[in-house]
Short mmCIF file of C-alpha atoms in Angstrom, two decimals:
data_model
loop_
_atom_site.label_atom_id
_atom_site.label_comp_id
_atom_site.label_asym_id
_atom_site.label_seq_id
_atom_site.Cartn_x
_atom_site.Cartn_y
_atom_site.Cartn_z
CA UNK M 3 -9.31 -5.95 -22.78
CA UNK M 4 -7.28 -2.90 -22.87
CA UNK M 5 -3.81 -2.65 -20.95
CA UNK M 6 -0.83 -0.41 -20.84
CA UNK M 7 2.23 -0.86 -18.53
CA UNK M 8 5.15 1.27 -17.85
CA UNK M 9 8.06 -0.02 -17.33
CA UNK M 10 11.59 1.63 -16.42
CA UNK M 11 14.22 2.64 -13.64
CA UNK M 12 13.29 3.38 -10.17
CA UNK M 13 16.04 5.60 -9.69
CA UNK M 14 18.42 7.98 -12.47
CA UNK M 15 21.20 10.14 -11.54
CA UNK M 16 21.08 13.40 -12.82
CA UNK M 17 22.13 14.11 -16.62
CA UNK M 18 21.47 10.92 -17.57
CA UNK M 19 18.68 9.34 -20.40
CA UNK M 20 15.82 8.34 -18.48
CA UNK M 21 14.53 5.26 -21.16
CA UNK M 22 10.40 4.26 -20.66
CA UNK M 23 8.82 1.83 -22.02
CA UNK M 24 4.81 1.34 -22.17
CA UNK M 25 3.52 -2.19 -23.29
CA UNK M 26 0.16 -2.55 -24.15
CA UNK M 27 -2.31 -5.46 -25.83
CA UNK M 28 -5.91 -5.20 -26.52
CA UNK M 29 -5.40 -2.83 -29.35
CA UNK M 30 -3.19 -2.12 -32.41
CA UNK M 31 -1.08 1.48 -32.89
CA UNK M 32 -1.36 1.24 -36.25
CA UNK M 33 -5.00 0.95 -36.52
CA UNK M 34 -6.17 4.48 -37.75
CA UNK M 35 -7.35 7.15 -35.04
CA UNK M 36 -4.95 5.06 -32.03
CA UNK M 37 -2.78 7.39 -29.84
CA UNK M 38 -0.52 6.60 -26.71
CA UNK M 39 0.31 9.58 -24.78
CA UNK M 40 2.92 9.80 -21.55
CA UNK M 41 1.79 11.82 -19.35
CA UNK M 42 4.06 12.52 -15.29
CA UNK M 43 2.88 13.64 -12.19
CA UNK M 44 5.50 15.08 -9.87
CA UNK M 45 5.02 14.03 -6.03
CA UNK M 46 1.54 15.77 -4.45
CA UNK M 47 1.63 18.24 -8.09
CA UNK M 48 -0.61 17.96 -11.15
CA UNK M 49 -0.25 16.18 -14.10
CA UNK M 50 1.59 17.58 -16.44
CA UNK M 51 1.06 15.90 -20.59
CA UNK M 52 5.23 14.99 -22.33
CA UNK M 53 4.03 13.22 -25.45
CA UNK M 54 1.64 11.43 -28.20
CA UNK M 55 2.62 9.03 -30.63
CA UNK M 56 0.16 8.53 -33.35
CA UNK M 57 -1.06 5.52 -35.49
CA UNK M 58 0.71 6.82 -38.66
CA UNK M 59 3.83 7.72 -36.42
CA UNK M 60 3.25 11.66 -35.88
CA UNK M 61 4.77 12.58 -32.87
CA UNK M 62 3.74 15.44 -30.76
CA UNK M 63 5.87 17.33 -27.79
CA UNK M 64 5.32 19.56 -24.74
CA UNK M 65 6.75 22.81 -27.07
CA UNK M 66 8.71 23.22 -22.93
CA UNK M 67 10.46 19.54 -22.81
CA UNK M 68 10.95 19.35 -26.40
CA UNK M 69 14.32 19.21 -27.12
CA UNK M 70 14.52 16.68 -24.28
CA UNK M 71 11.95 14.29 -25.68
CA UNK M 72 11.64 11.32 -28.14
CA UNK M 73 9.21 8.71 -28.92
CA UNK M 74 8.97 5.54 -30.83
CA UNK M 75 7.17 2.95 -31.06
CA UNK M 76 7.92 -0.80 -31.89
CA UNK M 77 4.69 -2.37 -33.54
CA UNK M 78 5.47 -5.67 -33.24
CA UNK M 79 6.41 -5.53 -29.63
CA UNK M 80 3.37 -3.92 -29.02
CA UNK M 81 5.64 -1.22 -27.08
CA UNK M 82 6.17 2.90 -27.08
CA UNK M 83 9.32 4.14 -25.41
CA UNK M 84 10.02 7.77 -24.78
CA UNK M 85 13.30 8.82 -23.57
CA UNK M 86 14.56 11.93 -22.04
CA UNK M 87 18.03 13.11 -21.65
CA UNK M 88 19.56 15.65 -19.23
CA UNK M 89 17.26 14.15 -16.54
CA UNK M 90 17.54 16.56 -13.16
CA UNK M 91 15.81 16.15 -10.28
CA UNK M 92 12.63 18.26 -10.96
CA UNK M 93 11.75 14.94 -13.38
CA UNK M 94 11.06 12.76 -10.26
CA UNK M 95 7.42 12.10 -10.88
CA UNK M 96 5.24 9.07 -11.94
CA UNK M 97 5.06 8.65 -15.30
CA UNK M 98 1.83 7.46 -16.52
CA UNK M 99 1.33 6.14 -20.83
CA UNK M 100 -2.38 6.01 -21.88
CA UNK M 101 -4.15 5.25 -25.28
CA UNK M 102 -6.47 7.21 -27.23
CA UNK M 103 -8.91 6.43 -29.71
CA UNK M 104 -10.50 8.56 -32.62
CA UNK M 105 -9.53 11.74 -30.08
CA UNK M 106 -11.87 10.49 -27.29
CA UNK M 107 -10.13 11.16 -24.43
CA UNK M 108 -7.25 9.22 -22.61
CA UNK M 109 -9.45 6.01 -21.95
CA UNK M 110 -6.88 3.70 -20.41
CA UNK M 111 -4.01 4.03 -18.62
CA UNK M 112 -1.23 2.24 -16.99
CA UNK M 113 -1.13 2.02 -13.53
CA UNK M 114 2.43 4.55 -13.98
CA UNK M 115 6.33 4.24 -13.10
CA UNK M 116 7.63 6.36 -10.22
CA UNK M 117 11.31 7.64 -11.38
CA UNK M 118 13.03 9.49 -9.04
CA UNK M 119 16.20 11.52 -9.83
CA UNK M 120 18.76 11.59 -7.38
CA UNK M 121 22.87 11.12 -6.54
CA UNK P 30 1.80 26.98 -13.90
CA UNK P 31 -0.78 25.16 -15.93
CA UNK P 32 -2.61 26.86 -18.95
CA UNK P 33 -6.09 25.74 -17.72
CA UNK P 34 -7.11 27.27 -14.45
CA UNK P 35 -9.26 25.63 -11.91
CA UNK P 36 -10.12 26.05 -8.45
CA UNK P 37 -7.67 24.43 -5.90
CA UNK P 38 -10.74 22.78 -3.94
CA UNK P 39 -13.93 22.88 -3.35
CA UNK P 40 -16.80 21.11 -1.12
CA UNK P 41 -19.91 19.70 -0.48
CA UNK P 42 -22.01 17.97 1.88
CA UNK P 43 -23.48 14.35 0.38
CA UNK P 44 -26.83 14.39 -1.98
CA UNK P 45 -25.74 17.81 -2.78
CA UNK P 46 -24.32 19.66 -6.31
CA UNK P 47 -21.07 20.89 -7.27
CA UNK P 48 -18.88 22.11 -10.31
CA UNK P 49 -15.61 22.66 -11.30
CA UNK P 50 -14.56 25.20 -13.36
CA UNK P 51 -12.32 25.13 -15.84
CA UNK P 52 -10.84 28.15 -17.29
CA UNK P 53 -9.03 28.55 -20.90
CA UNK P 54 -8.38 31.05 -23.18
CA UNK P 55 -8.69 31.85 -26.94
CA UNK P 56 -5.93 29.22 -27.98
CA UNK P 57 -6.91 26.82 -26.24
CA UNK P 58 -10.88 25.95 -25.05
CA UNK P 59 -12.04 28.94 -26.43
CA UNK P 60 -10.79 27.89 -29.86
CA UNK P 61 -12.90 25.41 -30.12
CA UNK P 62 -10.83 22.70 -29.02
CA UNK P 63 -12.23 19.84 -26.80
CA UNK P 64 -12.42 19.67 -23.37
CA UNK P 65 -11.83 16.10 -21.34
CA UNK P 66 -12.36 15.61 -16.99
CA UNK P 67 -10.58 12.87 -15.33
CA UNK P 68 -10.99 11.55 -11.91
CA UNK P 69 -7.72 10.49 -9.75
CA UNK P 70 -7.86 8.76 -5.73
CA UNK P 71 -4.37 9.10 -4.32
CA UNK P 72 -2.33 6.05 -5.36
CA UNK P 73 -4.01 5.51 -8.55
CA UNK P 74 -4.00 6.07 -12.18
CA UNK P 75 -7.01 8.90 -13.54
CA UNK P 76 -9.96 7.64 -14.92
CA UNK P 77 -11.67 9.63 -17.63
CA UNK P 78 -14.91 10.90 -16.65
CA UNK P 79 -15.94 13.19 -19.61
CA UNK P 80 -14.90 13.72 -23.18
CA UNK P 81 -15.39 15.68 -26.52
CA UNK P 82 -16.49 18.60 -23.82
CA UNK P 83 -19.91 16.40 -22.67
CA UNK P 84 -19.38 12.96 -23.50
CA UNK P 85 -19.39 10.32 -20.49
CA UNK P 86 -17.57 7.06 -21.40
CA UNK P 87 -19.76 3.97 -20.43
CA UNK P 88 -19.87 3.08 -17.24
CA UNK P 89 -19.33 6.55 -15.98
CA UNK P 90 -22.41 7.95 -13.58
CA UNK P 91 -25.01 10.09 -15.39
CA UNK P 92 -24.51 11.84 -11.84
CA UNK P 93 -21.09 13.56 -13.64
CA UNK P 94 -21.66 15.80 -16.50
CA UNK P 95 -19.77 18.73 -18.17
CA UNK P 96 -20.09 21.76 -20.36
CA UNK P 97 -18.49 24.57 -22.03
CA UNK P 98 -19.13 28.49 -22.95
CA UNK P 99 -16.36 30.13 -24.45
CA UNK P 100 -12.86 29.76 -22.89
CA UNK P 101 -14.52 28.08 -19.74
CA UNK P 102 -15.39 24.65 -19.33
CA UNK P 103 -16.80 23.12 -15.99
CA UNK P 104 -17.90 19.27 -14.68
CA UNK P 105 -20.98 19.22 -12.11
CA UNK P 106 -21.26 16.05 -9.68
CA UNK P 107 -24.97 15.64 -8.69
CA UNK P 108 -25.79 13.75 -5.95
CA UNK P 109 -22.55 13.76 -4.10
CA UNK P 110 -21.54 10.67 -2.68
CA UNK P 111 -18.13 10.15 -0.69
CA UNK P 112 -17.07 8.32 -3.23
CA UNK P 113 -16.43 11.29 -4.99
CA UNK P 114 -13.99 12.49 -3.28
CA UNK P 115 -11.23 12.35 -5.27
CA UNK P 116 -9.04 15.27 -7.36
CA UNK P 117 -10.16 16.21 -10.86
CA UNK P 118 -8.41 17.47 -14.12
CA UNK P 119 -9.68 18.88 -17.14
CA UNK P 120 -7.44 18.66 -20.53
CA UNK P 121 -7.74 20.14 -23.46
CA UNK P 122 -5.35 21.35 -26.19
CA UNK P 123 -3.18 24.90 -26.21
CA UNK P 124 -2.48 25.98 -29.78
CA UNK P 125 -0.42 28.68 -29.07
CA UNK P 126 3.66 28.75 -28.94
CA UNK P 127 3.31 25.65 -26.41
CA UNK P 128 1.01 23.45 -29.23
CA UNK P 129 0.46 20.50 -26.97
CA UNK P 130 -2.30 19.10 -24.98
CA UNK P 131 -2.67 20.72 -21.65
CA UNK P 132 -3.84 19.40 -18.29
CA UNK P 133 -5.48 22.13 -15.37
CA UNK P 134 -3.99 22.36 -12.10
CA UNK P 135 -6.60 20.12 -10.82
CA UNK P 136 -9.08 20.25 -7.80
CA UNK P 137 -9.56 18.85 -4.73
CA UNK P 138 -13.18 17.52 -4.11
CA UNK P 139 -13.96 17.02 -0.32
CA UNK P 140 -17.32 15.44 0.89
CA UNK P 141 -18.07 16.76 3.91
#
């Protein structure tokens, strides 16, 4: 069976890193054609794609978050962590990881991690 | 403002049809590039419904199904139960200066 988890802070002041992790079992990131993606949803707003991590470690960003983005992933831990700096309020959202295999949609999900940014 | 447009809401009454559309542009579904739905109740992770434009995952109602025609795409619901009420994305990927999947604005299905 499949699973993903998010796990981070409830609450981040503004400017800092906002650090998320995504566990997962059931399947291997190296294995060719495996992605994770990270995906938020602000409050009541659509969802809105960050990031992909691939099996052979290519790393893909949304071109408008870039330079506020980075992923890696831990293979043996079974665990992806993005992080994103400069964190301002507009970032309060759930924040959703979910695998992909051999480009066939975002199959499974985690059940998300609502972050909210505030003083 | 998402790249993919589609409808804020639409309706229908139960046992009846409806579709989503979906709508793209030449970097993005009307490149070529595939087209996914997902299906999200408040409180809860989406569940993909359709993928590789057509493709339903198993498990997934032969009541949903989905199609494209140039930069469009759009996901019918036959039958509609009020189950289905729920709000609906499509995805796909933008190849343009943004180069990154994209997810629509979604719609809100109400059975009436």
């Amino acid at each position: 069976q499949v699973t993903l988890k998010e796990s981070g802070p409830a609450l981040v002041e503004p400017t800092e890193t906002l650090t998320l992790t995504c566990t997962f079992s059931g399947f291997s990131l190296s294995a060719p054609g495996m992605h994770v993606s990270w995906i938020r949803q602000p409050p009541g707003k659509a969802l809105e794609w960050l990031a992909r991590i691939d099996w052979d470690d290519d790393k893909f960003y949304n071109t408008s978050l870039k330079s506020r983005l980075a992923l890696s992933k831990h293979t043996s831990k079974n665990q992806v962590v993005l992080t994103m700096t400069d964190i301002i309020p507009v970032d309060t959202a759930t924040y959703y990881c979910a695998r992909m295999e051999d480009d066939h949609g975002l199959d499974v999900w985690g059940q998300g991690t609502t972050v909210t940014v505030s003083s | 403002q998402s790249v993919l447009t589609q409808p804020p809401s639409v309706s229908g009454a139960p046992g009846e049809r409806v579709t989503i559309s979906c709508t793209g542009s030449s970097s993005d579904i009307g490149a070529g590039y595939d087209v996914q739905w997902y299906q999200q109740f408040p409180g809860s992770a989406p569940k993909l419904l359709i993928y590789g434009n057509s493709n339903r995952p198993s498990g997934v109602p032969d009541r949903f199904s989905a199609s494209t025609s140039g930069a469009s795409a759009s996901l019918a619901i036959t039958g509609l139960q009020a189950e289905d009420e729920a709000d609906y994305y499509c995805q796909s990927f933008d190849s343009s200066l943004s180069a990154s999947e994209v997810f629509g604005g979604g719609t809100k299905l109400t059975v009436l």
